[in-house]
Tab-separated table of C-alpha atoms in Angstrom:
chain	number	residue	atom	x	y	z
A	589	MET	CA	-5.980	-15.618	-21.743
A	590	LEU	CA	-6.414	-17.832	-18.692
A	591	ASP	CA	-2.705	-17.630	-17.857
A	592	GLN	CA	-3.083	-13.857	-17.415
A	593	LEU	CA	-5.694	-14.286	-14.677
A	594	PRO	CA	-3.322	-15.378	-11.854
A	595	ILE	CA	-0.798	-12.770	-13.019
A	596	GLY	CA	-3.466	-10.081	-12.779
A	597	LEU	CA	-4.619	-11.322	-9.377
A	598	SER	CA	-1.069	-11.268	-8.011
A	599	ILE	CA	-0.606	-7.721	-9.327
A	600	SER	CA	-3.896	-6.827	-7.639
A	601	GLY	CA	-2.639	-8.335	-4.376
A	602	ALA	CA	0.587	-6.335	-4.501
A	603	LEU	CA	-1.284	-3.111	-5.332
A	604	LEU	CA	-3.740	-3.756	-2.521
A	605	LEU	CA	-0.953	-4.276	0.023
A	606	ILE	CA	0.595	-0.965	-1.038
A	607	ALA	CA	-2.700	0.914	-1.178
A	608	LEU	CA	-4.015	-0.273	2.196
A	609	GLY	CA	-1.689	2.076	4.053
A	610	LEU	CA	-2.469	5.012	1.762
A	611	THR	CA	-6.187	4.349	2.202
A	612	PHE	CA	-5.925	5.429	5.829
A	613	THR	CA	-3.147	8.034	5.785
A	614	PHE	CA	-4.619	9.790	2.761
A	615	GLY	CA	-8.260	9.078	3.521
A	616	GLN	CA	-8.178	9.921	7.237
A	617	MET	CA	-5.394	12.454	7.537
A	618	GLY	CA	-5.435	14.095	4.100
A	619	VAL	CA	-1.683	13.520	3.746
A	620	ILE	CA	-0.368	12.925	0.218
A	621	ASN	CA	2.587	10.803	1.258
A	622	MET	CA	4.960	10.423	-1.684
A	623	ALA	CA	7.485	8.780	0.664
A	624	HIS	CA	5.171	5.775	0.978
A	625	GLY	CA	7.123	4.158	-1.833
A	626	GLU	CA	10.322	4.384	0.172
A	627	PHE	CA	8.653	2.560	3.055
A	628	ILE	CA	8.000	-0.216	0.527
A	629	MET	CA	11.695	-0.119	-0.344
A	630	ALA	CA	12.601	-0.323	3.356
A	631	GLY	CA	10.514	-3.468	3.752
A	632	ALA	CA	12.131	-5.042	0.689
A	633	TYR	CA	15.653	-4.295	1.918
A	634	THR	CA	14.731	-5.712	5.327
A	635	ALA	CA	14.083	-9.062	3.647
A	636	TYR	CA	17.330	-8.700	1.706
A	637	MET	CA	19.378	-8.066	4.848
A	638	ILE	CA	18.092	-11.042	6.850
A	639	GLN	CA	18.042	-13.685	4.110
A	640	ASP	CA	21.577	-14.862	4.972
A	641	PHE	CA	20.565	-15.437	8.594
A	642	ALA	CA	16.996	-16.706	8.278
A	643	GLY	CA	17.455	-19.013	5.287
A	644	ASP	CA	14.213	-20.495	3.973
A	645	GLN	CA	12.242	-18.677	6.650
A	646	ALA	CA	13.489	-15.238	5.525
A	647	VAL	CA	10.148	-14.148	4.094
A	648	ILE	CA	8.174	-15.171	7.180
A	649	VAL	CA	10.690	-13.533	9.537
A	650	ALA	CA	10.887	-10.417	7.367
A	651	LEU	CA	7.139	-9.726	7.389
A	652	PRO	CA	6.835	-8.582	11.046
A	653	LEU	CA	10.290	-6.989	10.953
A	654	ALA	CA	9.462	-5.013	7.813
A	655	PHE	CA	6.175	-3.912	9.386
A	656	VAL	CA	8.003	-2.535	12.426
A	657	VAL	CA	10.856	-0.951	10.430
A	658	ALA	CA	8.618	0.790	7.897
A	659	GLY	CA	6.088	1.711	10.587
A	660	ALA	CA	8.806	3.292	12.725
A	661	MET	CA	10.055	5.275	9.727
A	662	GLY	CA	6.537	6.532	9.059
A	663	LEU	CA	5.986	7.428	12.702
A	664	ILE	CA	9.229	9.407	12.814
A	665	LEU	CA	8.263	11.244	9.625
A	666	GLU	CA	4.847	12.069	11.039
A	667	ARG	CA	6.235	13.309	14.351
A	668	VAL	CA	9.128	15.309	12.928
A	669	ALA	CA	7.601	16.908	9.861
A	670	ILE	CA	4.109	15.977	8.698
A	671	ARG	CA	2.332	16.986	11.904
A	672	ARG	CA	3.169	20.599	11.067
A	673	PHE	CA	1.412	20.410	7.693
A	674	TYR	CA	-1.989	18.939	8.511
A	675	GLY	CA	-4.723	20.533	6.424
A	676	ARG	CA	-2.217	21.465	3.706
A	677	PRO	CA	-2.179	18.485	1.305
A	678	LEU	CA	-0.107	20.146	-1.406
A	679	ASP	CA	2.557	21.048	1.145
A	680	THR	CA	2.646	17.458	2.377
A	681	LEU	CA	3.095	16.324	-1.233
A	682	LEU	CA	6.166	18.527	-1.687
A	683	LEU	CA	7.542	17.650	1.736
A	684	THR	CA	7.219	13.890	1.361
A	685	TRP	CA	8.519	13.996	-2.223
A	686	GLY	CA	11.692	15.604	-0.904
A	687	VAL	CA	11.907	12.997	1.844
A	688	SER	CA	11.529	10.232	-0.737
A	689	LEU	CA	14.496	11.573	-2.710
A	690	VAL	CA	16.599	11.678	0.450
A	691	LEU	CA	15.662	8.097	1.352
A	692	GLN	CA	16.448	6.885	-2.149
A	693	GLN	CA	19.916	8.408	-1.971
A	694	LEU	CA	20.404	6.931	1.490
A	695	ALA	CA	19.533	3.490	0.094
A	696	ARG	CA	22.089	3.971	-2.694
A	697	ASP	CA	24.752	4.856	-0.131
A	698	LEU	CA	23.943	1.839	2.050
A	699	PHE	CA	23.170	-0.872	-0.511
A	700	GLY	CA	24.502	0.483	-3.806
A	701	ALA	CA	22.681	1.625	-6.925
A	702	PRO	CA	22.373	-1.764	-8.742
A	703	ASN	CA	19.309	-3.887	-8.119
A	704	VAL	CA	19.629	-6.917	-5.845
A	705	ASN	CA	17.653	-10.120	-5.533
A	706	VAL	CA	16.033	-11.843	-2.595
A	707	THR	CA	16.038	-15.604	-3.009
A	708	ALA	CA	12.574	-17.097	-2.672
A	709	PRO	CA	12.375	-19.778	0.045
A	710	GLY	CA	12.418	-23.379	-1.061
A	711	TRP	CA	8.826	-24.002	-0.004
A	712	LEU	CA	7.680	-21.308	-2.480
A	713	GLU	CA	9.459	-22.874	-5.415
A	714	GLY	CA	7.310	-24.684	-7.921
A	715	ARG	CA	3.888	-24.030	-9.318
A	716	LEU	CA	0.287	-25.134	-9.154
A	717	THR	CA	-1.237	-26.497	-12.356
A	718	LEU	CA	-4.978	-26.092	-12.864
A	719	GLY	CA	-5.732	-27.499	-16.267
A	720	SER	CA	-3.933	-25.235	-18.716
A	721	VAL	CA	-3.337	-22.520	-16.092
A	722	ILE	CA	0.013	-22.501	-14.289
A	723	VAL	CA	0.260	-20.462	-11.077
A	724	PRO	CA	3.635	-20.076	-9.324
A	725	TYR	CA	3.532	-20.558	-5.564
A	726	THR	CA	5.056	-17.099	-5.078
A	727	ARG	CA	2.050	-15.430	-6.687
A	728	LEU	CA	-0.323	-17.573	-4.630
A	729	PHE	CA	1.546	-16.442	-1.518
A	730	ILE	CA	1.137	-12.766	-2.465
A	731	MET	CA	-2.599	-13.244	-3.016
A	732	ALA	CA	-2.970	-15.057	0.314
A	733	LEU	CA	-0.945	-12.370	2.103
A	734	ALA	CA	-3.198	-9.644	0.684
A	735	ILE	CA	-6.303	-11.516	1.888
A	736	VAL	CA	-4.845	-11.958	5.380
A	737	CYS	CA	-3.968	-8.257	5.615
A	738	VAL	CA	-7.445	-7.175	4.475
A	739	VAL	CA	-9.126	-9.449	7.028
A	740	ALA	CA	-6.798	-8.203	9.775
A	741	ILE	CA	-7.475	-4.550	8.923
A	742	TRP	CA	-11.223	-5.156	8.769
A	743	ALA	CA	-11.167	-6.874	12.169
A	744	TYR	CA	-9.041	-4.077	13.623
A	745	MET	CA	-11.362	-1.342	12.385
A	746	ASN	CA	-14.618	-3.056	13.331
A	747	ARG	CA	-13.760	-5.126	16.390
A	748	SER	CA	-11.177	-3.114	18.343
A	749	ARG	CA	-11.498	0.051	20.363
A	750	GLN	CA	-8.623	1.746	18.540
A	751	GLY	CA	-10.172	0.823	15.203
A	752	ARG	CA	-13.469	2.436	16.166
A	753	ARG	CA	-11.578	5.552	17.186
A	754	MET	CA	-9.874	5.573	13.797
A	755	ARG	CA	-13.250	5.361	12.065
A	756	ALA	CA	-14.610	8.142	14.245
A	757	VAL	CA	-11.729	10.457	13.358
A	758	MET	CA	-12.088	9.560	9.685
A	759	GLN	CA	-15.803	10.417	9.709
A	760	ASN	CA	-15.679	13.614	11.756
A	761	ARG	CA	-12.414	14.709	13.345
A	762	GLU	CA	-13.869	17.670	15.269
A	763	LEU	CA	-16.760	15.691	16.771
A	764	ALA	CA	-14.418	12.833	17.693
A	765	ALA	CA	-12.143	15.280	19.503
A	766	CYS	CA	-15.117	16.763	21.365
A	767	SER	CA	-16.119	13.235	22.397
A	768	GLY	CA	-12.800	12.646	24.135
A	769	VAL	CA	-10.833	10.922	21.371
A	770	ILE	CA	-7.214	12.069	21.335
A	771	THR	CA	-6.947	12.575	17.593
A	772	GLU	CA	-3.190	13.141	17.720
A	773	ARG	CA	-2.593	9.639	19.066
A	774	VAL	CA	-5.003	8.174	16.536
A	775	ASP	CA	-3.065	9.901	13.744
A	776	GLN	CA	0.224	8.516	15.039
A	777	LEU	CA	-1.114	4.979	15.216
A	778	THR	CA	-2.743	5.292	11.801
A	779	PHE	CA	0.478	6.482	10.214
A	780	PHE	CA	2.419	3.680	11.886
A	781	ILE	CA	0.012	1.017	10.618
A	782	GLY	CA	-0.184	2.515	7.130
A	783	SER	CA	3.592	2.700	6.807
A	784	GLY	CA	3.999	-0.791	8.254
A	785	LEU	CA	1.665	-2.206	5.613
A	786	ALA	CA	3.939	-0.649	2.988
A	787	GLY	CA	6.832	-2.594	4.517
A	788	ILE	CA	4.861	-5.840	4.210
A	789	ALA	CA	4.180	-4.972	0.568
A	790	GLY	CA	7.914	-4.515	0.054
A	791	VAL	CA	8.579	-8.054	1.289
A	792	ALA	CA	5.928	-9.369	-1.102
A	793	LEU	CA	7.503	-7.525	-4.038
A	794	THR	CA	10.824	-9.284	-3.446
A	795	LEU	CA	9.093	-12.465	-4.651
A	796	ILE	CA	8.219	-10.853	-7.998
A	797	GLY	CA	11.563	-9.440	-9.123
A	798	PRO	CA	14.753	-7.573	-8.166
A	799	ILE	CA	14.659	-4.637	-5.768
A	800	GLY	CA	16.504	-1.343	-5.781
A	801	PRO	CA	16.443	2.222	-4.431
A	802	THR	CA	13.674	3.237	-6.849
A	803	LEU	CA	11.440	0.247	-6.154
A	804	GLY	CA	8.680	2.306	-4.575
A	805	THR	CA	8.429	4.826	-7.403
A	806	ASN	CA	7.324	2.035	-9.756
A	807	TYR	CA	4.182	1.406	-7.711
A	808	ILE	CA	3.289	4.597	-5.839
A	809	VAL	CA	1.243	6.186	-8.650
A	810	ASP	CA	-0.784	3.006	-9.197
A	811	ALA	CA	-1.393	2.795	-5.440
A	812	PHE	CA	-2.787	6.345	-5.370
A	813	LEU	CA	-5.030	5.436	-8.312
A	814	VAL	CA	-6.394	2.516	-6.271
A	815	VAL	CA	-7.128	4.805	-3.310
A	816	VAL	CA	-8.809	7.504	-5.411
A	817	ALA	CA	-10.841	5.082	-7.531
A	818	GLY	CA	-11.971	3.066	-4.512
A	819	GLY	CA	-12.950	6.092	-2.435
A	820	LEU	CA	-10.975	7.824	0.292
A	821	GLY	CA	-10.774	5.729	3.440
A	822	GLN	CA	-12.925	2.920	2.024
A	823	LEU	CA	-11.484	-0.571	2.579
A	824	ARG	CA	-13.921	-2.366	0.262
A	825	GLY	CA	-13.322	0.276	-2.388
A	826	ALA	CA	-9.576	-0.292	-2.201
A	827	VAL	CA	-10.077	-4.048	-2.592
A	828	LEU	CA	-12.305	-3.718	-5.664
A	829	ALA	CA	-10.179	-0.988	-7.246
A	830	ALA	CA	-6.968	-2.986	-6.772
A	831	LEU	CA	-8.631	-6.037	-8.293
A	832	ALA	CA	-9.882	-4.054	-11.291
A	833	LEU	CA	-6.580	-2.251	-11.912
A	834	GLY	CA	-4.487	-5.393	-11.535
A	835	LEU	CA	-6.580	-7.383	-14.007
A	836	LEU	CA	-6.841	-4.466	-16.420
A	837	ASN	CA	-3.089	-3.934	-16.357
A	838	SER	CA	-2.382	-7.635	-16.862
A	839	TYR	CA	-4.684	-8.066	-19.856
A	840	ALA	CA	-3.729	-4.712	-21.376
A	841	GLU	CA	-0.069	-5.779	-21.351
A	842	PHE	CA	-1.070	-9.112	-22.882
A	843	TRP	CA	-2.882	-7.400	-25.748
A	844	THR	CA	-0.421	-4.523	-26.278
A	845	ASP	CA	2.803	-3.710	-24.393
A	846	ALA	CA	3.788	-2.331	-20.974
A	847	SER	CA	3.871	1.354	-22.000
A	848	LEU	CA	0.540	1.310	-23.791
A	849	ALA	CA	-0.989	-0.701	-20.954
A	850	LYS	CA	-0.181	2.145	-18.543
A	851	VAL	CA	-1.904	4.586	-20.888
A	852	ILE	CA	-4.981	2.351	-21.004
A	853	VAL	CA	-5.074	2.057	-17.206
A	854	PHE	CA	-4.679	5.814	-16.646
A	855	GLY	CA	-7.246	6.609	-19.329
A	856	SER	CA	-9.729	4.182	-17.784
A	857	ILE	CA	-9.309	5.753	-14.334
A	858	VAL	CA	-9.774	9.271	-15.739
A	859	ALA	CA	-12.931	8.170	-17.568
A	860	PHE	CA	-14.268	6.428	-14.447
A	861	LEU	CA	-13.678	9.497	-12.276
A	862	GLN	CA	-15.698	11.608	-14.693
A	863	PHE	CA	-18.759	9.612	-13.659
A	864	ARG	CA	-17.747	8.836	-10.054
A	865	PRO	CA	-15.469	11.681	-8.909
A	866	GLN	CA	-15.657	10.489	-5.291
A	867	GLY	CA	-14.710	6.906	-6.139
A	868	MET	CA	-16.615	3.636	-5.939
A	869	PHE	CA	-17.756	4.151	-2.360
A	870	VAL	CA	-18.367	7.352	-0.436
A	871	LEU	CA	-18.203	7.780	3.315
A	872	ARG	CA	-21.753	8.479	4.442
A	873	SER	CA	-22.295	11.127	7.079
A	874	ARG	CA	-25.048	13.389	8.280
A	875	ALA	CA	-24.905	17.071	7.565
A	876	LEU	CA	-27.119	20.059	8.196
A	877	THR	CA	-28.974	21.266	5.105
């Protein structure tokens, strides 16, 4: 039972890294981005491509590179296609789903269909023993990376001018525009950051197992569940929802099997949303009554 705790926490960290980007693109812009999983894949393949050159520092070098690569891909997608579909979430779902299929096929053409492995650096080999609980260093690294990203996002949103503009647009886009905020630029920056965080998540996932063209599809549904259960655009909600889903998934697999665990997780989310349809936390705003 105790051995499942670090496994669940590492799953929570990976889900949180993936969901952080969706929290803002979905919560602020109303875009259902099914291509978010392929930005995860892009980050993972970035680590794969540089491991021969960077050696034991491949993971550290890949983190900023994956952020830029995935962020640039997201920015291009937003500028070329998504900007024409704002306010039409179902259309963005179909559009980005098609883009995800194209990117998956592109990955097969470039890297091949079989899964590949990224060798963990030597300083992440080994494990930490706490009594009867054994925690691999790779899972500790994923948990620490998730904490660093959450702190960085919180500081950005609450301590920077651009972060305050993002919050203003998220709360009331029309009023923010009337106040002089260029919402188009805020959307571009938000999409870049959200996609870049997916790239960082892709690097983290290389420490868990093999990667392939369909890597993102294995996590994208769970990431949307985290965003919906936590509340649209709510950072603290995403943290708590990722923690709950990761632990629930870990212990459900321990008690049953992987397929039934997914059913338990989905059923729990559906039951929770019956009582809290807007998620754990709701964005408070003033309205005329």
